[in-house]
Structures are given as structure tokens and as C-alpha cells.
Coordinates of N, CA, C and O in Angstrom, one line a residue:
X1323 N -82.4 25.8 32.7 CA -81.5 24.9 33.3 C -82.3 23.7 33.8 O -82.0 22.5 33.5
X1324 N -83.4 24.0 34.6 CA -84.2 22.9 35.2 C -84.8 22.1 34.0 O -84.9 20.8 34.2
X1325 N -85.3 22.7 33.0 CA -85.9 22.0 31.9 C -84.9 21.0 31.2 O -85.2 19.9 30.8
X1326 N -83.6 21.5 31.1 CA -82.6 20.7 30.5 C -82.3 19.5 31.4 O -82.0 18.4 30.8
X1327 N -82.3 19.6 32.7 CA -82.1 18.5 33.6 C -83.2 17.5 33.4 O -83.0 16.3 33.3
X1328 N -84.4 18.0 33.4 CA -85.6 17.1 33.2 C -85.5 16.4 31.8 O -85.8 15.2 31.7
X1329 N -85.1 17.1 30.8 CA -84.9 16.5 29.5 C -83.9 15.4 29.5 O -84.0 14.3 29.0
X1330 N -82.8 15.6 30.2 CA -81.7 14.7 30.4 C -82.2 13.4 31.0 O -81.9 12.3 30.6
X1331 N -83.0 13.5 32.1 CA -83.5 12.4 32.8 C -84.6 11.6 32.1 O -84.8 10.5 32.4
X1332 N -85.2 12.3 31.1 CA -86.3 11.6 30.4 C -85.8 10.9 29.1 O -86.5 10.2 28.4
X1333 N -84.5 11.1 28.8 CA -84.0 10.5 27.5 C -84.1 9.0 27.6 O -84.0 8.4 28.6
X1334 N -84.2 8.4 26.4 CA -84.4 7.0 26.3 C -83.2 6.2 26.0 O -83.2 5.0 26.1
X1335 N -82.1 6.9 25.7 CA -80.8 6.1 25.4 C -79.7 6.9 26.0 O -79.7 8.1 26.2
X1336 N -78.6 6.2 26.1 CA -77.4 6.8 26.6 C -76.8 7.8 25.7 O -76.2 8.8 26.1
X1337 N -77.0 7.6 24.4 CA -76.4 8.6 23.4 C -77.2 9.9 23.5 O -76.6 11.0 23.5
X1338 N -78.5 9.8 23.7 CA -79.3 11.0 23.8 C -78.9 11.7 25.2 O -78.9 12.9 25.3
X1339 N -78.7 10.9 26.2 CA -78.3 11.5 27.5 C -77.0 12.2 27.4 O -76.8 13.3 28.0
X1340 N -76.0 11.6 26.7 CA -74.7 12.3 26.5 C -74.9 13.6 25.8 O -74.3 14.6 26.2
X1341 N -75.7 13.7 24.8 CA -76.0 14.9 24.1 C -76.7 16.0 25.0 O -76.3 17.1 25.0
X1342 N -77.6 15.5 25.8 CA -78.3 16.4 26.7 C -77.3 16.9 27.8 O -77.4 18.0 28.3
X1343 N -76.4 16.0 28.2 CA -75.4 16.4 29.2 C -74.5 17.5 28.7 O -74.2 18.4 29.4
X1344 N -74.1 17.3 27.4 CA -73.2 18.3 26.8 C -73.9 19.7 26.7 O -73.4 20.7 27.0
X1345 N -75.2 19.6 26.3 CA -76.0 20.9 26.3 C -76.1 21.5 27.6 O -76.0 22.7 27.8
X1346 N -76.3 20.7 28.7 CA -76.4 21.2 30.0 C -75.1 21.8 30.4 O -75.1 22.9 31.1
X1347 N -74.0 21.2 30.1 CA -72.7 21.8 30.4 C -72.5 23.2 29.7 O -72.0 24.1 30.4
X1348 N -73.0 23.3 28.5 CA -72.9 24.6 27.8 C -73.7 25.6 28.6 O -73.2 26.8 28.8
X1349 N -74.9 25.3 29.0 CA -75.8 26.2 29.7 C -75.1 26.6 31.1 O -75.2 27.8 31.5
X1350 N -74.5 25.6 31.7 CA -73.8 25.9 33.0 C -72.7 26.9 32.8 O -72.5 27.9 33.5
X1351 N -71.9 26.7 31.7 CA -70.8 27.6 31.5 C -71.2 29.0 31.1 O -70.6 30.0 31.4
X1352 N -72.4 29.1 30.3 CA -72.9 30.4 30.0 C -73.4 31.1 31.2 O -73.3 32.4 31.2
X1353 N -74.0 30.4 32.1 CA -74.7 31.1 33.2 C -73.7 31.7 34.2 O -73.9 32.7 34.8
X1354 N -72.6 31.0 34.5 CA -71.6 31.4 35.4 C -72.1 31.7 36.8 O -71.8 32.7 37.5
X1355 N -73.1 30.9 37.2 CA -73.7 31.0 38.6 C -73.2 29.9 39.5 O -73.0 28.8 39.0
X1356 N -73.0 30.2 40.8 CA -72.5 29.2 41.7 C -73.5 28.0 41.8 O -73.1 26.8 42.0
X1357 N -74.8 28.3 41.8 CA -75.8 27.3 41.9 C -75.7 26.3 40.7 O -75.8 25.1 40.9
X1358 N -75.6 26.8 39.5 CA -75.6 25.9 38.4 C -74.3 25.1 38.3 O -74.3 24.0 37.9
X1359 N -73.2 25.7 38.8 CA -71.9 25.0 38.8 C -72.0 23.9 39.8 O -71.5 22.8 39.6
X1360 N -72.6 24.1 41.0 CA -72.8 23.1 42.0 C -73.7 22.0 41.4 O -73.5 20.8 41.6
X1361 N -74.8 22.3 40.7 CA -75.6 21.3 40.1 C -74.9 20.5 39.1 O -75.0 19.3 39.1
X1362 N -74.0 21.1 38.3 CA -73.2 20.4 37.3 C -72.3 19.4 38.0 O -72.1 18.2 37.6
X1363 N -71.6 19.8 39.1 CA -70.7 18.9 39.8 C -71.5 17.7 40.4 O -71.1 16.6 40.4
X1364 N -72.7 18.0 40.9 CA -73.6 16.9 41.4 C -73.9 15.9 40.3 O -73.9 14.7 40.5
X1365 N -74.3 16.4 39.2 CA -74.7 15.5 38.0 C -73.5 14.7 37.6 O -73.6 13.5 37.4
X1366 N -72.3 15.3 37.6 CA -71.1 14.6 37.2 C -70.8 13.5 38.2 O -70.4 12.4 37.9
X1367 N -70.9 13.8 39.5 CA -70.7 12.8 40.6 C -71.6 11.7 40.5 O -71.3 10.5 40.8
X1368 N -72.9 11.9 40.1 CA -73.9 10.9 40.1 C -74.1 10.3 38.7 O -75.1 9.6 38.5
X1369 N -73.2 10.6 37.8 CA -73.5 10.2 36.4 C -73.7 8.7 36.2 O -74.6 8.3 35.4
X1370 N -73.0 7.9 36.9 CA -73.1 6.4 36.7 C -74.6 6.0 37.1 O -75.2 5.2 36.5
X1371 N -75.0 6.6 38.3 CA -76.4 6.3 38.7 C -77.4 6.8 37.8 O -78.5 6.2 37.5
X1372 N -77.2 8.0 37.2 CA -78.1 8.5 36.2 C -78.2 7.6 35.0 O -79.3 7.4 34.4
X1373 N -77.0 7.1 34.5 CA -77.0 6.2 33.4 C -77.9 5.0 33.7 O -78.6 4.5 32.8
X1374 N -77.7 4.4 34.9 CA -78.5 3.3 35.3 C -80.0 3.6 35.3 O -80.8 2.8 34.8
X1375 N -80.4 4.8 35.7 CA -81.8 5.2 35.7 C -82.3 5.3 34.2 O -83.4 4.8 33.9
X1376 N -81.5 5.8 33.4 CA -81.9 5.9 32.0 C -82.0 4.6 31.3 O -83.0 4.3 30.6
X1377 N -81.1 3.7 31.6 CA -81.2 2.3 31.0 C -82.3 1.5 31.5 O -83.1 0.9 30.8
X1378 N -82.4 1.5 32.9 CA -83.4 0.5 33.5 C -84.7 1.2 33.8 O -85.8 0.5 33.9
X1379 N -84.7 2.5 34.1 CA -86.0 3.2 34.5 C -86.3 2.9 35.9 O -87.4 3.3 36.4
X1380 N -85.4 2.2 36.6 CA -85.7 1.9 38.0 C -85.4 3.0 39.0 O -84.4 3.7 38.8
X1381 N -86.4 3.3 39.9 CA -86.2 4.3 40.9 C -86.5 3.7 42.3 O -87.1 2.6 42.4
X1382 N -86.3 4.4 43.3 CA -86.6 4.0 44.7 C -87.9 4.7 45.1 O -88.2 4.7 46.3
X1383 N -88.7 5.2 44.2 CA -89.9 5.9 44.5 C -90.9 5.1 45.3 O -91.5 5.6 46.3
X1384 N -91.2 3.9 45.0 CA -92.1 3.0 45.7 C -91.7 2.8 47.1 O -92.5 2.8 48.0
X1385 N -90.4 2.5 47.3 CA -89.8 2.3 48.6 C -90.0 3.5 49.5 O -90.4 3.4 50.7
X1386 N -89.7 4.7 48.9 CA -89.9 5.9 49.7 C -91.3 6.2 50.1 O -91.6 6.7 51.2
X1387 N -92.2 5.9 49.2 CA -93.7 6.1 49.5 C -94.1 5.2 50.6 O -94.8 5.6 51.6
X1388 N -93.6 3.9 50.6 CA -94.0 3.0 51.7 C -93.4 3.5 53.0 O -94.0 3.4 54.0
X1389 N -92.1 3.9 53.0 CA -91.5 4.4 54.2 C -92.2 5.6 54.8 O -92.5 5.6 56.0
X1390 N -92.6 6.5 53.9 CA -93.3 7.7 54.4 C -94.7 7.3 55.0 O -95.1 7.8 56.0
X1391 N -95.3 6.3 54.3 CA -96.6 5.9 54.8 C -96.5 5.2 56.2 O -97.3 5.5 57.1
X1392 N -95.5 4.4 56.4 CA -95.3 3.7 57.7 C -94.9 4.8 58.8 O -95.4 4.7 59.9
X1393 N -94.1 5.8 58.4 CA -93.8 6.8 59.4 C -95.0 7.6 59.8 O -95.2 7.9 61.0
X1394 N -95.9 7.8 58.8 CA -97.2 8.6 59.2 C -98.0 7.7 60.1 O -98.6 8.2 61.0
X1395 N -98.1 6.4 59.8 CA -98.9 5.5 60.7 C -98.3 5.5 62.1 O -99.0 5.6 63.1
X1396 N -97.0 5.5 62.2 CA -96.3 5.5 63.5 C -96.6 6.8 64.2 O -96.9 6.7 65.4
X1397 N -96.6 7.9 63.5 CA -96.8 9.2 64.2 C -98.3 9.3 64.7 O -98.5 9.9 65.7
X1398 N -99.2 8.6 64.0 CA -100.6 8.7 64.4 C -101.1 7.5 65.2 O -102.3 7.3 65.3
X1399 N -100.2 6.7 65.7 CA -100.6 5.5 66.4 C -101.3 5.8 67.7 O -102.0 4.9 68.3
X1400 N -101.2 7.0 68.3 CA -101.9 7.4 69.5 C -101.6 6.5 70.6 O -102.6 6.1 71.3
X1401 N -100.4 6.2 70.9 CA -100.1 5.4 72.1 C -100.3 3.9 72.0 O -100.1 3.2 73.0
X1402 N -100.7 3.4 70.9 CA -100.9 2.0 70.7 C -99.6 1.2 70.8 O -98.7 1.5 70.0
X1403 N -99.5 0.3 71.7 CA -98.2 -0.4 71.9 C -98.2 -1.9 71.6 O -97.2 -2.6 71.7
X1404 N -99.3 -2.3 71.1 CA -99.4 -3.7 70.6 C -98.8 -3.9 69.3 O -99.3 -3.4 68.3
X1405 N -97.6 -4.6 69.2 CA -96.9 -4.7 67.9 C -97.6 -5.4 66.9 O -97.5 -5.1 65.7
X1406 N -98.4 -6.4 67.2 CA -99.2 -7.2 66.2 C -100.3 -6.3 65.6 O -100.5 -6.3 64.4
X1407 N -100.9 -5.5 66.4 CA -101.9 -4.6 65.9 C -101.3 -3.5 65.0 O -101.8 -3.1 63.9
X1408 N -100.1 -3.0 65.4 CA -99.4 -2.0 64.7 C -99.0 -2.5 63.3 O -99.2 -1.9 62.3
X1409 N -98.5 -3.7 63.3 CA -98.1 -4.4 62.0 C -99.4 -4.6 61.1 O -99.3 -4.3 59.9
X1410 N -100.5 -5.0 61.7 CA -101.7 -5.2 61.0 C -102.2 -3.9 60.4 O -102.6 -3.8 59.2
X1411 N -102.1 -2.8 61.1 CA -102.5 -1.5 60.6 C -101.7 -1.1 59.4 O -102.2 -0.6 58.4
X1412 N -100.4 -1.3 59.5 CA -99.5 -0.9 58.4 C -99.9 -1.7 57.1 O -100.0 -1.2 56.1
X1413 N -100.1 -3.0 57.3 CA -100.4 -3.9 56.1 C -101.8 -3.5 55.6 O -101.9 -3.4 54.3
X1414 N -102.8 -3.2 56.4 CA -104.1 -2.9 55.9 C -104.1 -1.5 55.2 O -104.7 -1.4 54.2
X1415 N -103.4 -0.6 55.8 CA -103.4 0.8 55.1 C -102.7 0.7 53.8 O -103.1 1.4 52.8
X1416 N -101.6 0.0 53.7 CA -100.9 -0.1 52.5 C -101.7 -0.9 51.5 O -101.6 -0.5 50.3
X1417 N -102.4 -1.9 51.9 CA -103.2 -2.7 50.9 C -104.3 -1.8 50.4 O -104.6 -1.8 49.2
X1418 N -104.9 -1.0 51.3 CA -106.0 -0.1 50.9 C -105.5 0.9 49.9 O -106.1 1.3 48.9
X1419 N -104.3 1.4 50.1 CA -103.7 2.5 49.3 C -103.4 1.9 47.9 O -103.5 2.6 46.9
X1420 N -102.9 0.7 47.8 CA -102.5 0.1 46.5 C -103.7 -0.3 45.7 O -103.6 -0.4 44.5
X1421 N -104.9 -0.6 46.3 CA -106.0 -1.0 45.5 C -106.8 0.1 44.9 O -107.6 0.0 44.0
X1422 N -106.6 1.3 45.4 CA -107.3 2.5 44.9 C -106.8 3.0 43.7 O -105.7 2.9 43.2

């Protein structure tokens, strides 16, 4: 099941995605498990967004990484209350991370 979902998300065209979705539906019906049925409903609910991902390849991964990085810096600020220094630390750490 997991491999079929990965295959669906890696397809390069909407036609291939539709075929992969049909195969996934067959697997869900064969398994008759509540977890797979719930997964199928989720995929159907998010199908428009999945199509956009397949066509554009755009994800929010970079935004999520930056958010997590900033939250980590905030957690380890150790009581520093100077907002200018805080902002500088965020910029410097992100710049260092992107150059590596």
C-alpha cells in the first residue's frame, strides 16, 4: 500500500497518476482494512492538491524546514531578549545552513 502511494506521488503526468490511483483503489478494496479505507478517503479529499504537486512539483518543504529551524533557535535562545540580536542569529544560522 505504502509503495503504491509513493509511486502515485512520483508519477510524472496526470494520466500516470490516474492509473496509479486506480491501482491503489483496487488494493484498498482488496485489503478491507479500516486504515487503508481511511487513507483512500484522505487521498480522494486531497486529490486536487495531489494533482498540483504532480504537475508543478512544488511543495512546502523549504518553508517547513525554515520554520523548524527558527523554532529551534527560539528554544535555545537562553533568555536573550534583544530582538535585533535574535533576528541576526536567525539570519546567520539559516545562511550558514544553506551554504553547506
